[in-house]
């Protein structure tokens, strides 16, 4: 799945830093992100909507924090 090309504005090379908190059962408790360029602000919602829909593994008894880059 190439989120970057699906969500990023055409003709830009914006990348996104995404952080997701996952709770028991794999539920997404919170997700946030930031683009590398001002022009990518509107695309962050597209990336986060997609990430929130992903099935996540159960982190066990404590929430997990996951941070990754979308290129």
Coordinates of C-alpha atoms in Angstrom, one line a residue:
X1 CA 0.0 0.0 0.0
X2 CA 1.6 3.3 -1.1
X3 CA -0.1 5.9 1.1
X4 CA 2.3 8.6 0.0
X5 CA 1.3 8.6 -3.7
X6 CA -2.4 8.0 -2.9
X7 CA -2.7 10.9 -0.4
X8 CA 0.1 13.3 -1.3
X9 CA -0.7 16.3 -3.6
X10 CA 0.3 15.7 -7.2
X11 CA 3.7 16.9 -8.1
X12 CA 5.1 17.1 -4.6
X13 CA 7.5 14.9 -2.6
X14 CA 5.9 15.5 0.8
X15 CA 6.6 12.8 3.4
X16 CA 4.6 12.3 6.6
X17 CA 5.7 11.5 10.2
X18 CA 2.8 9.4 11.7
X19 CA 2.4 8.4 15.4
X20 CA -0.3 5.8 16.4
X21 CA -1.3 4.7 19.9
X22 CA -2.7 1.2 19.9
X23 CA -4.8 -0.1 22.8
X24 CA -5.9 -3.6 24.0
X25 CA -7.4 -5.7 21.2
X26 CA -5.6 -3.7 18.6
X27 CA -7.9 -0.6 18.6
X28 CA -6.4 2.7 17.5
X29 CA -6.7 5.0 20.5
X30 CA -5.2 8.0 18.7
X31 CA -3.3 8.9 15.6
X32 CA -1.6 12.1 14.5
X33 CA 0.8 13.2 11.8
X34 CA 2.8 16.0 10.3
X35 CA 3.8 16.6 6.7
X36 CA 7.4 17.6 5.7
X37 CA 6.0 20.5 3.6
X38 CA 3.3 23.1 4.3
X39 CA 1.5 22.0 1.1
X40 CA 0.9 18.5 2.6
X41 CA -1.2 19.6 5.5
X42 CA -4.5 18.7 3.7
X43 CA -3.1 15.3 2.8
X44 CA -2.5 14.3 6.5
X45 CA -6.2 13.6 7.0
X46 CA -6.1 11.1 4.1
X47 CA -3.1 9.3 5.5
X48 CA -4.6 9.2 9.1
X49 CA -8.0 8.0 7.9
X50 CA -6.2 5.1 6.2
X51 CA -4.0 4.3 9.1
X52 CA -6.9 4.3 11.6
X53 CA -8.6 1.7 9.5
X54 CA -5.7 -0.7 9.6
X55 CA -6.0 -3.8 11.8
X56 CA -3.4 -3.5 14.5
X57 CA -1.9 -6.4 16.6
X58 CA -2.9 -6.5 20.3
X59 CA -0.1 -4.9 22.2
X60 CA -1.0 -6.7 25.4
X61 CA -1.9 -5.1 28.7
X62 CA -0.3 -1.7 27.9
X63 CA -0.9 0.7 25.0
X64 CA 1.8 0.8 22.3
X65 CA 3.2 3.9 20.6
X66 CA 4.2 3.4 17.0
X67 CA 5.9 6.1 15.0
X68 CA 6.8 5.7 11.3
X69 CA 7.5 7.7 8.1
X70 CA 5.3 7.5 5.1
X71 CA 7.5 8.3 2.1

